[in-house]
XYZ file of C-alpha atoms in Angstrom:
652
model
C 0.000 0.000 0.000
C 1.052 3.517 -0.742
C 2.118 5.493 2.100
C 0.830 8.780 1.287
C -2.121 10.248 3.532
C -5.460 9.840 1.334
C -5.936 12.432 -1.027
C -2.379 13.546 -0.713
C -0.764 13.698 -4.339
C 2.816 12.690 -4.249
C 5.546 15.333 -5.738
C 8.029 13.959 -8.057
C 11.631 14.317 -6.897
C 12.427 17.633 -8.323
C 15.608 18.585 -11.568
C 17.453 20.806 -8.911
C 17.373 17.969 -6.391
C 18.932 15.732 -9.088
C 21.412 18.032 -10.159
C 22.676 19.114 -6.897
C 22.948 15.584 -6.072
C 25.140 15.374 -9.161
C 27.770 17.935 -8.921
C 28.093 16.997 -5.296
C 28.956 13.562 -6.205
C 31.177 14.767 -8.761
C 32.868 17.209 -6.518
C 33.634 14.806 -4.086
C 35.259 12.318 -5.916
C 37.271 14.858 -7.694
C 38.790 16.317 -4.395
C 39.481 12.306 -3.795
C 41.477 12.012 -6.768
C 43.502 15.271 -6.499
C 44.497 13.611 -2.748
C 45.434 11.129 -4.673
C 47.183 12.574 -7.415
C 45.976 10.804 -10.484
C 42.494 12.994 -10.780
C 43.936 13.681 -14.129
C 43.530 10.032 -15.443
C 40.590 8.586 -13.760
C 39.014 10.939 -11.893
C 36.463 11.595 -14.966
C 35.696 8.925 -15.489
C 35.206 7.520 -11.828
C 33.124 10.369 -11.359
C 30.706 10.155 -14.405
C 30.069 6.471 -12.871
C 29.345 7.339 -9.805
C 27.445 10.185 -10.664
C 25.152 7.832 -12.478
C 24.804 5.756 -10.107
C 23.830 7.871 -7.682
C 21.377 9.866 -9.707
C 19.671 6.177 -10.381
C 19.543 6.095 -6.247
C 17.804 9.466 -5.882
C 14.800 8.255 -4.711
C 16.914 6.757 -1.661
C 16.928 10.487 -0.395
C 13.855 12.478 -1.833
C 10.847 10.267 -1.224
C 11.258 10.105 2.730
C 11.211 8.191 5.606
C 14.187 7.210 7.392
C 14.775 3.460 6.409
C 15.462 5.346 2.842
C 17.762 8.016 3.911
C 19.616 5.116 5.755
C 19.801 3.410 2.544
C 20.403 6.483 0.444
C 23.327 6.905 3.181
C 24.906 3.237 2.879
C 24.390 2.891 -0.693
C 26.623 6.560 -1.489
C 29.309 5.799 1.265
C 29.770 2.343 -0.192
C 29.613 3.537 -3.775
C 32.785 5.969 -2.763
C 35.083 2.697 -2.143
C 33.807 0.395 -4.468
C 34.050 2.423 -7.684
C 37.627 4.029 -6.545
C 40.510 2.181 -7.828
C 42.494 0.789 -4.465
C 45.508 2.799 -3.627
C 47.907 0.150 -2.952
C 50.886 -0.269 -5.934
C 52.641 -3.058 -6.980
C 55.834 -2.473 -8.435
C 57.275 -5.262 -10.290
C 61.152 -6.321 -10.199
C 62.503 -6.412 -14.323
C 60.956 -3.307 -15.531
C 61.932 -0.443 -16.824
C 62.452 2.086 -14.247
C 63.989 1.936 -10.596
C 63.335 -1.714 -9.563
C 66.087 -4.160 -11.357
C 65.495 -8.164 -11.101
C 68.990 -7.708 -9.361
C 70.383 -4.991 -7.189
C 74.273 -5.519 -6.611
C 75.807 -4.655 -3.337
C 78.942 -2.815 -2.527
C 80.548 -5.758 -3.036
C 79.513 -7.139 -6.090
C 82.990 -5.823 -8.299
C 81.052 -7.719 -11.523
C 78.346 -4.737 -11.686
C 78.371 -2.169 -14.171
C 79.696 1.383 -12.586
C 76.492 2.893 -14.389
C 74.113 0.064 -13.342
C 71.349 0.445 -10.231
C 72.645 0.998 -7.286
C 69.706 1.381 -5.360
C 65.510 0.919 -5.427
C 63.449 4.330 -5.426
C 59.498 4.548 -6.037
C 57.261 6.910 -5.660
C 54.760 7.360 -3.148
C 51.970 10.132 -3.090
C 52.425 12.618 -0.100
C 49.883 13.679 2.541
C 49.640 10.602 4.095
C 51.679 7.691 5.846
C 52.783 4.464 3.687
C 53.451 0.934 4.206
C 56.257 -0.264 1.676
C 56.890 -3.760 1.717
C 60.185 -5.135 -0.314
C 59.579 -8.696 -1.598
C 62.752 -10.781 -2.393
C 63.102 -13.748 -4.687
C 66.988 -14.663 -3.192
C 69.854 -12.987 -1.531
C 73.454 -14.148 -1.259
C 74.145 -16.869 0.438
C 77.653 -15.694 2.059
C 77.353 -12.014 2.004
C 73.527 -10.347 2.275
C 73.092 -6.832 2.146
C 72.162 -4.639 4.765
C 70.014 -1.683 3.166
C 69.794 2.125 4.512
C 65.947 3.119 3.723
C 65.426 7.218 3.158
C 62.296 8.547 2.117
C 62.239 12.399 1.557
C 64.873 13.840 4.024
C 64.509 11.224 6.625
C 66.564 8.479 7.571
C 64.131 5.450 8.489
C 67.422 3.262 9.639
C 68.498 -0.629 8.473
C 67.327 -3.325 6.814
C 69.427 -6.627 7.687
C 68.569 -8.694 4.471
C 68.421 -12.627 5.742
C 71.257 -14.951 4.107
C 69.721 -16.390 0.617
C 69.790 -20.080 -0.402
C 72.670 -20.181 -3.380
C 70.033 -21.216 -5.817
C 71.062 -20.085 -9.663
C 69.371 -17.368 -11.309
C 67.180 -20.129 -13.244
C 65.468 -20.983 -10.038
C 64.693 -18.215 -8.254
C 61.253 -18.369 -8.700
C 60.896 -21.752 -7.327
C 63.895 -22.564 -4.673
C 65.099 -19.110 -3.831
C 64.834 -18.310 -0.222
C 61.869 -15.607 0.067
C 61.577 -13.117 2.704
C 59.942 -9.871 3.290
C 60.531 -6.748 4.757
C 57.994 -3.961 5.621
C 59.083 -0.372 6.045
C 56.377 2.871 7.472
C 57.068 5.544 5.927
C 55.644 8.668 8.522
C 53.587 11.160 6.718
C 56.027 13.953 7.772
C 58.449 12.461 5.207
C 56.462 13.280 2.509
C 55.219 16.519 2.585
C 57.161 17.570 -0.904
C 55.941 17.822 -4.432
C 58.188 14.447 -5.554
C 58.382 11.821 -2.791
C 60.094 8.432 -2.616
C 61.399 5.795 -0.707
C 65.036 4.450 -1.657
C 66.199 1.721 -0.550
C 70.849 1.598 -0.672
C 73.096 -1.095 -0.240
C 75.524 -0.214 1.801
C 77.243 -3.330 2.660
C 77.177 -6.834 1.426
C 76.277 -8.462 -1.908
C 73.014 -8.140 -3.891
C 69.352 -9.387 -3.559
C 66.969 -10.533 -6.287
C 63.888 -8.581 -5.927
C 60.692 -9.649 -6.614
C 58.165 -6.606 -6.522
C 57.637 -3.698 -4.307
C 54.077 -2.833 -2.667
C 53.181 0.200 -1.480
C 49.982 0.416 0.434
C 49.370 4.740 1.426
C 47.427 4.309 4.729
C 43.703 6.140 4.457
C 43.632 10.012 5.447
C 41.709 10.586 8.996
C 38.580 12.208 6.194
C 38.697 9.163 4.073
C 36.154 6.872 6.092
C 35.176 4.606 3.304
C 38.901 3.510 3.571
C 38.819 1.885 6.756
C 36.355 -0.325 6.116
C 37.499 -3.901 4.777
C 36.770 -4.111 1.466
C 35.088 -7.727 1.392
C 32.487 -5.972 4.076
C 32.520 -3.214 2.098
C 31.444 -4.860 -1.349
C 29.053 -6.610 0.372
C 27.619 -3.796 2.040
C 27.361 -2.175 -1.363
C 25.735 -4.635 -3.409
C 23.234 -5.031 -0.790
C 22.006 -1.486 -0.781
C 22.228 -0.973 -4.551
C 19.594 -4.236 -4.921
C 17.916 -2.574 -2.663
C 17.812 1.093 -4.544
C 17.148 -0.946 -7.593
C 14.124 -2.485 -6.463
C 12.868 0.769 -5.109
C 13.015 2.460 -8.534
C 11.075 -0.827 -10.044
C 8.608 -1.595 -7.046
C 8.026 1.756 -5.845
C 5.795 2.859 -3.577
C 2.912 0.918 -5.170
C 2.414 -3.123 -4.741
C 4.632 -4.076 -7.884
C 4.462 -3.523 -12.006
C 2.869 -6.641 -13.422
C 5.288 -8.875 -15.715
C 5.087 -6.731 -18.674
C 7.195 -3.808 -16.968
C 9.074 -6.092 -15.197
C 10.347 -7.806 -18.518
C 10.405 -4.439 -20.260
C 13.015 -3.279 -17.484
C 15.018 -6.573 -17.526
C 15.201 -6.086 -21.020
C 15.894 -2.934 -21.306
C 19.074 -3.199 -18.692
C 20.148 -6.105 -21.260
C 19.917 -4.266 -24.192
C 22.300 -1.539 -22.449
C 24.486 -4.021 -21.054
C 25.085 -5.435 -24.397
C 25.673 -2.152 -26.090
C 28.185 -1.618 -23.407
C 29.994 -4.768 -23.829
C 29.910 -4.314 -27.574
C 31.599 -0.793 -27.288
C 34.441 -1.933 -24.711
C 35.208 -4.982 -27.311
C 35.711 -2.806 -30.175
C 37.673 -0.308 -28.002
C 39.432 -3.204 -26.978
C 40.309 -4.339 -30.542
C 41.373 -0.824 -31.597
C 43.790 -0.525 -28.831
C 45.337 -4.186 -29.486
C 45.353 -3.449 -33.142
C 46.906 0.119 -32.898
C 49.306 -0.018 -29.687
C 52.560 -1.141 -29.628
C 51.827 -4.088 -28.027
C 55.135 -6.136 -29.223
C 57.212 -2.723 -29.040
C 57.796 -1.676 -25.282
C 60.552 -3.514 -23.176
C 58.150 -3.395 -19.926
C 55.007 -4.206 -21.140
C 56.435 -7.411 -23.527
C 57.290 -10.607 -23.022
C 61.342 -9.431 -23.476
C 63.601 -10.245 -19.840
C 65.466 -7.575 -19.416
C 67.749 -8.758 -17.306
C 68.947 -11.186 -19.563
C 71.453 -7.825 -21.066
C 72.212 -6.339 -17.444
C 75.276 -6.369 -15.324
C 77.353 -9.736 -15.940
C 76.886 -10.666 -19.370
C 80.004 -8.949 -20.665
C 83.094 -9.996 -19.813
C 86.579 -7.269 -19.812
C 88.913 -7.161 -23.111
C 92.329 -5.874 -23.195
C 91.825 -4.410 -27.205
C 88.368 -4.067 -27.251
C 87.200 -3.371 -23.757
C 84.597 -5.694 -23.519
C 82.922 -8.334 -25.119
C 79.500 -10.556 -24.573
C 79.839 -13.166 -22.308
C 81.677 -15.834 -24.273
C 80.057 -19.470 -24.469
C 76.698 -18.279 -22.882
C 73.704 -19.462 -23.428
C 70.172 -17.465 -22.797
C 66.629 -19.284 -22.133
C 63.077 -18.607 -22.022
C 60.531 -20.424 -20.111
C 57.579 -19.986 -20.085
C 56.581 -21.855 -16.889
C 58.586 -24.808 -15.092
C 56.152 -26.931 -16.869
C 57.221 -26.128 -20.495
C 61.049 -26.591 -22.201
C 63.380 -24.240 -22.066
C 63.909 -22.134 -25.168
C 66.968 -20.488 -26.782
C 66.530 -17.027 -26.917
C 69.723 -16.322 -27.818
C 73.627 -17.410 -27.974
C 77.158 -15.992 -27.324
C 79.809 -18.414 -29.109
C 83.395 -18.888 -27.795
C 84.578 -15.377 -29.190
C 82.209 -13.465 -27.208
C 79.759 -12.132 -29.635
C 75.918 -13.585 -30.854
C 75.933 -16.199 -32.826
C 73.649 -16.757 -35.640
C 72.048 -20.223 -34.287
C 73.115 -22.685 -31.401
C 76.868 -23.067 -32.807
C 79.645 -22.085 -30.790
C 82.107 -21.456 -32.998
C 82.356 -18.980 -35.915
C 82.592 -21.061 -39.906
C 85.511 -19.923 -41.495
C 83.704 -18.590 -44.508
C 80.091 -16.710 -44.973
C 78.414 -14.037 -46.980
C 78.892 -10.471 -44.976
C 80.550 -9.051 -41.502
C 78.240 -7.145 -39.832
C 80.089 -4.755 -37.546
C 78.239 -2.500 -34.776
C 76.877 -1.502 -31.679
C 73.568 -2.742 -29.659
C 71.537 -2.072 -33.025
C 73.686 -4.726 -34.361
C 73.852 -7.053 -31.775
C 70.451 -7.005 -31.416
C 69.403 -6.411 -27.893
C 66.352 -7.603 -26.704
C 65.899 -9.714 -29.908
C 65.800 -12.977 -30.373
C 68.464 -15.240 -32.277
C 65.998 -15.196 -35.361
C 64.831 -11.571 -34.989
C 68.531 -9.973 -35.269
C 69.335 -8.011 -38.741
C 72.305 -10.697 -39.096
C 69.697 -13.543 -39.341
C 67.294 -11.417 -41.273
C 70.293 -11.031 -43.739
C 71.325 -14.625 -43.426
C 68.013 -15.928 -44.475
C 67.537 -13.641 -47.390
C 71.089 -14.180 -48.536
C 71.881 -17.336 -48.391
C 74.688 -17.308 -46.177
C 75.940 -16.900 -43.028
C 76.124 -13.245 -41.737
C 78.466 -12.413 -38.851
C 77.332 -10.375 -36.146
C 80.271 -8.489 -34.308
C 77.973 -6.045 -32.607
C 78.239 -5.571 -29.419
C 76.241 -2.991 -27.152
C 78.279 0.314 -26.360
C 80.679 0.349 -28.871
C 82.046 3.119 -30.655
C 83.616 3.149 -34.134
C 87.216 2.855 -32.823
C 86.212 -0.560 -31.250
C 84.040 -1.661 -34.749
C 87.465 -1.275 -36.292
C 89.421 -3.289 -33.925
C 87.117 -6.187 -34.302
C 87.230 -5.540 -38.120
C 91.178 -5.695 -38.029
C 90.755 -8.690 -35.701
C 88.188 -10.805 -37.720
C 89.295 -10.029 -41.597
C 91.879 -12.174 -41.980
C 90.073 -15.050 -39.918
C 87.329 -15.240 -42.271
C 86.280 -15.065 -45.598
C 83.386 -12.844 -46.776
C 82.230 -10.583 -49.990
C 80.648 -8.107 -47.974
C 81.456 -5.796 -44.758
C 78.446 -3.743 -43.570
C 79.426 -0.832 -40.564
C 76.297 0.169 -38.659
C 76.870 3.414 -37.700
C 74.513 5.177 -34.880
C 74.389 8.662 -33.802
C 76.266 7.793 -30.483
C 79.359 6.620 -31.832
C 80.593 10.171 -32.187
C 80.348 10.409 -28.289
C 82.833 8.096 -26.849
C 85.546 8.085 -30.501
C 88.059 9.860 -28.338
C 87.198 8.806 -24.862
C 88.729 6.400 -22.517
C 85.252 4.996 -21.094
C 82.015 3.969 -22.731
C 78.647 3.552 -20.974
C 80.652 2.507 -17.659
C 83.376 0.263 -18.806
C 86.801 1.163 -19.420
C 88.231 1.538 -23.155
C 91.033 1.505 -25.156
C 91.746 4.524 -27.193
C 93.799 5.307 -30.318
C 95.518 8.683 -29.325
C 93.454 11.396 -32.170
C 94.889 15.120 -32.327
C 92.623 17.855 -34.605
C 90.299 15.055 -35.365
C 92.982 12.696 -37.246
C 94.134 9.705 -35.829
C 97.426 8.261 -35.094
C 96.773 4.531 -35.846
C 100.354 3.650 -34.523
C 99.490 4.776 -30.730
C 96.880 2.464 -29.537
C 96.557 1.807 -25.586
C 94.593 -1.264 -24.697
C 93.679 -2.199 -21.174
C 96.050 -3.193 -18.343
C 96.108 -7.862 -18.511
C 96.448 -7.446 -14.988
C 93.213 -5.435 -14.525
C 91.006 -7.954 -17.632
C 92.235 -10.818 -15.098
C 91.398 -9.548 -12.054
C 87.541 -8.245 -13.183
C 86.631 -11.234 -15.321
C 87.392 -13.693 -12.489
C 84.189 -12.991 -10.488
C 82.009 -12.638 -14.010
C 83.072 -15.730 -15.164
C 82.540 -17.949 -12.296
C 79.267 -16.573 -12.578
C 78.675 -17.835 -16.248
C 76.731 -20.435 -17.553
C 72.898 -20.857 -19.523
C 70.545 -18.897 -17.651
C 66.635 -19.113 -17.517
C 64.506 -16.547 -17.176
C 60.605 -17.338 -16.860
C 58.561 -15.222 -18.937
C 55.044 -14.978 -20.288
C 53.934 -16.133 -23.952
C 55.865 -14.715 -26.923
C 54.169 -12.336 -28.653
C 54.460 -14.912 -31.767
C 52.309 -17.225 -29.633
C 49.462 -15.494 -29.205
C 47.062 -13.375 -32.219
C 45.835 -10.018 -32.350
C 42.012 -11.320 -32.043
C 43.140 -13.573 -28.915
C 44.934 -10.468 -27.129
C 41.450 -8.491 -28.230
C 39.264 -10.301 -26.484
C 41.191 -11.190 -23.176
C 41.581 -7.052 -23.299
C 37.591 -6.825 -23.783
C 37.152 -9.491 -20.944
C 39.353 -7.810 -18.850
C 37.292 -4.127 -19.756
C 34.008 -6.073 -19.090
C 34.816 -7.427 -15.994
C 36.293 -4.040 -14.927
C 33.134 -2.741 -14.844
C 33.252 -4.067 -11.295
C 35.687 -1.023 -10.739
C 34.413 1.753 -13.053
C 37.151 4.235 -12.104
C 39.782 1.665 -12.551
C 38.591 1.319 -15.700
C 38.828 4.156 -16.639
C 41.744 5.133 -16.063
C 42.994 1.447 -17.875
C 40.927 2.857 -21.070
C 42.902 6.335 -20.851
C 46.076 4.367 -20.355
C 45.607 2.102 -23.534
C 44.447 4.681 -26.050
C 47.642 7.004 -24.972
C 49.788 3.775 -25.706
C 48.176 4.246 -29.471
C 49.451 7.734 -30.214
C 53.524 8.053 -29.732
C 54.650 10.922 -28.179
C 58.046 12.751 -27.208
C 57.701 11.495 -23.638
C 56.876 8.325 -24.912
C 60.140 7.541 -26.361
C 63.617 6.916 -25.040
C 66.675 7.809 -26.411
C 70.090 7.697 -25.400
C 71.092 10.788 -27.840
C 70.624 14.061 -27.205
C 68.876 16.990 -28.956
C 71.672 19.377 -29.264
C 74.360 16.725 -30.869
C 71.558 15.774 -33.414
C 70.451 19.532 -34.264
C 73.811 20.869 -33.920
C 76.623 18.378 -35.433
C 79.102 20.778 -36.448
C 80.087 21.045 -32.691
C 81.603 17.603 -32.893
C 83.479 18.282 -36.223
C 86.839 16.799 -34.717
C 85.096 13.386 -33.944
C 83.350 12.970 -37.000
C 86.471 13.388 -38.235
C 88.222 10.710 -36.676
C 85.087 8.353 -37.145
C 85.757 8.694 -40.791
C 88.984 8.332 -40.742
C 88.344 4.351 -38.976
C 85.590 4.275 -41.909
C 87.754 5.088 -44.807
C 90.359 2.883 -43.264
C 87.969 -0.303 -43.476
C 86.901 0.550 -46.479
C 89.939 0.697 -47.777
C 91.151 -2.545 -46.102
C 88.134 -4.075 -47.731
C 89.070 -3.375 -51.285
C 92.464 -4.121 -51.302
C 91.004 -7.455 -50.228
C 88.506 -7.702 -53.092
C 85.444 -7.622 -50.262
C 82.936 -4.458 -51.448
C 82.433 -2.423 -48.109
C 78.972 -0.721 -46.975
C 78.310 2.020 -44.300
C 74.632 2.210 -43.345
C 73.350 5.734 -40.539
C 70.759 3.971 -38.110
C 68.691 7.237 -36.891
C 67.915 7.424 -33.360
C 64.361 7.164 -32.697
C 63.589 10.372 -32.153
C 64.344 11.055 -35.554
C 61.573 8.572 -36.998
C 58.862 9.478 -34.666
C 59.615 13.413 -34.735
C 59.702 14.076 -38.184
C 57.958 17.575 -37.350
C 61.773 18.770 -35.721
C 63.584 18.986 -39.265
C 66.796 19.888 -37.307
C 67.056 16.244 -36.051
C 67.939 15.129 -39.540
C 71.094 17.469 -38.913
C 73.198 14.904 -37.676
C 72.317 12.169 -40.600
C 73.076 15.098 -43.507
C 75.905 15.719 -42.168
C 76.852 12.042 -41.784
C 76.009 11.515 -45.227
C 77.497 14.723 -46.705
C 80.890 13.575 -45.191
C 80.389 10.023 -46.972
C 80.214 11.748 -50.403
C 83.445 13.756 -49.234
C 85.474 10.461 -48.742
C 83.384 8.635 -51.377
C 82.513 6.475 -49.327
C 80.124 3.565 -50.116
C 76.692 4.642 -47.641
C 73.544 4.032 -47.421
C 71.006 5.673 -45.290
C 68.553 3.810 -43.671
C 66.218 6.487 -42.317
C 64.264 7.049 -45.127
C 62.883 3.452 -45.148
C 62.387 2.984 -41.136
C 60.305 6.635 -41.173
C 58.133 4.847 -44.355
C 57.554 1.441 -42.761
C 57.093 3.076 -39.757
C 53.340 3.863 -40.832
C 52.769 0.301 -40.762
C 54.078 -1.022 -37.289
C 56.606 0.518 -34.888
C 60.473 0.274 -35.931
C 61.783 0.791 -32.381
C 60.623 -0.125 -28.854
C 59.019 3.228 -28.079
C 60.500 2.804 -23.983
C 64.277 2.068 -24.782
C 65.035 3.315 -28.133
C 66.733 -0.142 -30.031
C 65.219 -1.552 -33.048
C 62.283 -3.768 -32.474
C 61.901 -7.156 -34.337
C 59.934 -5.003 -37.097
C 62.567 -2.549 -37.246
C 65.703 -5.098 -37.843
C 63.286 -7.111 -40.344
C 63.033 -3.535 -42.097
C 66.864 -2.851 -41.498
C 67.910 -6.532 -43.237
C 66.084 -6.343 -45.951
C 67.499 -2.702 -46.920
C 71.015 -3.849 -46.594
C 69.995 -6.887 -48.714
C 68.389 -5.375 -51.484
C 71.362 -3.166 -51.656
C 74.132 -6.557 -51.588
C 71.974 -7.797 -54.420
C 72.027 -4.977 -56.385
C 75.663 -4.602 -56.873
């Protein structure tokens, strides 16, 4: 029965009740977000939900009677947690950023001077934190002890327990776990940029596995403290009831028609929605770089960190001879190669140790040519190798300069036969021509003055200091596994598409999560200049004539192979890699400084180059050339990069 007195006509909740309801919903999750910091990605979208929601709950707290401002009261402070994504952050070990799978200690002499030296995260201010550090393993001898500072303040030791000496390969299932939790006051954060870093400062290293951070609720933020099982419970119990109050009423119930006319038309909307996330969902899988970005791939990054070069007296370093590198994707499946260092030190093409004596070309390069964080079939060598017809070797290895190229070239041409010798040169080669370092290792240098260079005064490294660093990297040596997810081979765009859409559809559960996932996926479509990584900067690309004097001396080692080459009867072949930024900014036509000049200088020395830019910026509009986050060709890219130098070998 109806409530109202007799003869009493019932008002209909009013527009300005509605709307005020609105914006005040609105409002408040806004200020939320801003406390939180990330208002700009999901706040909108959080709030738009919500706002809907509550606007279908109106009734709750315009018809009257106290039972239904109760409920009106439940149903909004329950709404607030259960449509706000949860706070606490997972930060997982081996990606890109301040967490490495491995953090050497003080006393780990094998690390790379420029490698991690300590963890740092972010953590939003205006409230206290929980951080707790999960580890995979630790050293069994020497563990750490770690100095934690967040902000200005010193929050004291952490004594790391001893590890169990398991290998690298079994980390995940025998190392010896532990965890350590840190509270981070709220007085420590108080600044625009917080974080909490965690130092070595004695000891050897730990193998992380992931970082949470867990921001403890403001005194305001009720909804926080109450557990969220309750709390979803306590939700979905007032928002049946809200729904059957718009559908019963005040009256004794709609008859079936209505009832199926409701139930159908929530279906109907339910169904639109789905079908609108699953086409978002295949537009972002079709569109994003989903094979291109280090972190978000299948690609182990620490399979190229600290250890997997070993110290060279004339060269300065080279890859970790006989070393083999495997994928798994579970303990259940085979190992897979993903890729191979031979005897010499450098990639081979398949599984053989041992350079042949006799092959097609000699490619010579840095990282582009070595081809880090490809595969042994996605490398340009193999690309060339399988187009050519014969074997292709690759004596790239990451961080090396022209000077070094040449060494190896010297090294390597009378040990092998070959028609062709292709140089990859990259914009950083010009950085380190004259230096006695290189991205943190030690060099030898061929003494240049005004830019020419003295061939006869070459100083390689101490054999006292090559001994006495290798000895620790190569007890350390040996086939590692590291277990991944599926390659990106394994799985199709239509399969990723809809495990994206189920993952949208079930996020309706938390609307401002999803939004923010939405907003996150469509930016990973467009690239931008914060987007991409690159190890050059600006001013050398826009401005090359400041480094006259090394371009000078990088064409003297070019003209100098080439020349070699000839008098051999081998035809010679210098090809300009452009840094990223140069493919994705084409809008900056001072970036394509550096490669004129580059090229202008070839035609000087008529010198045999080629110029590969041209052909990455065109296939570009197809798929991404580079991985957007680090900068290095991606498998696309080197496929694109092969085939150029190919077509060129065939046509002379």
């Amino acid at each position: 029965m109806s409530e109202n007195p007799p003869g009493e006509i019932r008002r209909p909740p009013s527009r300005a009740v509605d709307f005020g309801l609105a914006l005040l919903t609105l409002a408040f999750w806004l200020v939320v977000y801003s406390q939180k910091g990330r208002w700009h990605e999901g706040a909108m979208a959080t709030a738009l939900a919500g706002g809907a929601l509550a606007l279908a709950g109106r009734q709750a707290f315009v018809a009257g009677g106290r039972w239904k401002v109760a409920l009106g009261a439940i149903w909004i402070f329950t709404l607030a947690s259960a449509v706000m994504p949860p706070r606490v952050m997972e930060v997982n070990a081996g990606s890109i950023g301040s967490v490495p799978r491995q953090l050497p200690g003080p006393a780990d002499t094998w690390a790379s001077k420029e490698g991690p030296r300590e963890i740092s995260v972010p953590l939003a201010g205006g409230s206290s934190a929980l951080v707790r550090l999960n580890l995979l393993e630790s050293h069994d001898t020497l563990p750490p002890r770690l100095q934690v500072v967040a902000g200005d303040c010193d929050l004291g030791i952490i004594h790391v327990k001893r590890g169990g000496g398991s290998p690298p390969s079994r980390w995940q299932e025998q190392g010896r776990k532990s965890s350590y939790t840190i509270m981070v006051p709220a007085k420590c954060l108080d600044k625009e940029r917080n974080q909490v870093a965690l130092r070595p400062v004695e000891g050897s290293w730990i193998a992380i596995k992931n970082m949470v951070i867990n921001p403890l609720p403001a005194p305001w933020e009720l909804w926080r403290f109450i557990i969220s099982p309750w709390n979803w419970l306590l939700f979905w119990i007032s928002s049946g009831m809200v729904a059957a109050r718009m559908i019963w009423g005040d009256g004794e119930g709609p008859g079936k028609r209505a009832l199926v006319m409701h139930a159908g038309l929530g279906g109907v909307v339910l169904l639109g929605l789905m079908g609108v996330l699953t086409a978002l969902a295949v537009y972002v899988e079709a569109r994003a770089p989903w094979m291109t970005t280090t972190q978000d791939s299948w690609l182990p990054r620490e399979m190229y960190g600290n250890g997997k070069f070993i110290h060279d007296q004339s060269l300065g370093w080279r890859l970790l001879p006989n070393h083999v590198a495997l994928t798994q994707r579970s303990p259940d499946h085979e190992p897979e190669v993903f890729y191979v260092n031979n005897k010499q030190g450098f990639r081979a093409l398949g599984t053989e140790m041992d350079f042949p004596s006799k092959g097609k070309a000699m490619l010579l390069g840095d990282s582009f040519c070595q081809g880090e964080f490809l595969s042994q079939e996605q490398t340009i060598a193999s690309r060339m190798s399988s187009r050519l017809g014969g074997y292709v070797y690759n004596f790239g290895v990451l961080g090396y300069s022209t000077d070094q190229e040449y060494t190896v070239f010297m090294e390597w041409i009378h040990k092998v036969e070959v028609e062709w010798v292709a140089l990859l040169f990259f914009p950083n080669d010009v950085m380190f021509i004259d230096q006695n370092q290189g991205h943190g290792f030690d060099k030898p240098w061929y003494e240049i003055n005004d830019g020419r260079v003295d061939f006869a005064r070459f100083h390689p490294l101490p054999r006292e200091y090559v001994k006495a660093e290798n000895a620790p990297i190569l007890a350390r040596s040996g086939p590692q596994a590291v277990y991944c997810c599926h390659t990106p081979r394994d799985v199709s765009v239509a399969s990723r598409a809809m495990k994206k859409a189920a993952g949208y559809i079930l996020g309706l559960y938390y609307p401002g999560r999803l939004g923010a996932q939405i907003v996150s996926d469509v930016k990973m479509t467009k690239i931008k200049m914060s987007s991409t990584h690159s190890d050059v900067s600006a001013e050398l690309l826009e401005n090359p004539e400041a480094y006259r004097p090394q371009f000078t001396a990088v064409f003297d080692f070019i003209a100098r192979m080439n020349q070699v080459s000839v008098k051999r009867g081998i035809k010679f072949l210098a090809v300009f890699i452009p840094d990223i930024i140069q493919i994705y900014h084409p809008e900056n036509p001072k970036l394509g400084n550096f490669r004129d000049m580059f090229m202008g200088m070839c035609a000087q020395n008529g010198l045999p180059c080629l110029d590969a830019s041209g052909k990455l910026m065109e296939k570009t509009k197809l798929n991404d050339t580079y991985f957007i986050d680090d900068g290095h060709l991606s498998p696309f890219g080197a496929q694109v990069v092969g085939a150029l130098i190919s077509d060129e070998i065939e046509k002379r």
